[in-house]
Amino acid sequence: MRARMKIRKCIIPVAGMGTRFLPAAKAQPKEMLAVVDKPVIQYIVEEAVASGIEEIIFVRK
């Protein structure tokens, strides 16, 4: 049986103008738009960390 490699890095694309989220994304980046009580990016980072991710890379451009 083959040993499984653990995923340690996460790449999160955060580039773009967020035009599909207008007018909400006009005042702030789409990653910072709130869902219930937290920004979307916070949910993503929390899930990645809970999954054992050790390094998170945000791609802006």
Coordinates of C-alpha atoms in Angstrom, one line a residue:
M1 CA 0.0 0.0 0.0
R2 CA 1.3 3.5 -0.9
A3 CA 1.9 6.1 1.8
R4 CA -0.2 9.2 1.4
M5 CA 1.4 12.6 1.2
K6 CA 0.0 15.2 3.5
I7 CA -1.0 18.5 1.8
R8 CA 0.7 21.3 3.7
K9 CA 0.2 24.3 1.4
C10 CA -2.9 26.1 0.3
I11 CA -3.1 28.6 -2.6
I12 CA -6.0 31.0 -2.4
P13 CA -6.7 33.2 -5.4
V14 CA -7.9 36.7 -4.3
A15 CA -7.2 38.6 -7.5
G16 CA -9.8 40.4 -9.6
M17 CA -12.1 43.3 -9.3
G18 CA -15.2 41.4 -8.1
T19 CA -17.5 42.9 -10.7
R20 CA -20.0 40.1 -10.3
F21 CA -20.5 41.3 -6.7
L22 CA -21.2 44.9 -7.6
P23 CA -22.3 47.1 -6.0
A24 CA -21.3 45.3 -2.7
A25 CA -17.7 44.9 -3.9
K26 CA -17.3 48.5 -4.9
A27 CA -16.6 49.6 -1.3
Q28 CA -14.3 46.7 -0.2
P29 CA -12.5 43.7 -1.8
K30 CA -14.7 40.7 -2.5
E31 CA -12.7 38.6 -0.1
M32 CA -13.7 40.9 2.8
L33 CA -17.5 40.7 2.1
A34 CA -19.2 39.4 5.2
V35 CA -21.2 36.1 5.2
V36 CA -23.3 36.0 8.3
D37 CA -20.7 37.4 10.8
K38 CA -17.3 37.0 9.3
P39 CA -15.5 37.9 6.0
V40 CA -15.4 35.1 3.4
I41 CA -11.6 35.0 3.6
Q42 CA -11.7 34.2 7.3
Y43 CA -13.9 31.1 6.7
I44 CA -11.5 29.9 4.0
V45 CA -8.4 30.3 6.3
E46 CA -10.1 28.7 9.3
E47 CA -11.1 25.7 7.2
A48 CA -7.6 25.4 5.8
V49 CA -5.9 25.5 9.2
A50 CA -8.4 23.0 10.6
S51 CA -7.5 20.7 7.8
G52 CA -3.8 20.7 8.7
I53 CA -2.6 23.3 6.2
E54 CA 0.7 24.8 7.4
E55 CA 1.3 27.5 4.8
I56 CA -1.3 29.7 3.0
I57 CA -0.4 31.6 -0.1
F58 CA -2.6 34.5 -1.4
V59 CA -2.3 35.2 -5.1
R60 CA -3.3 38.8 -5.8
K61 CA -2.1 39.4 -9.4

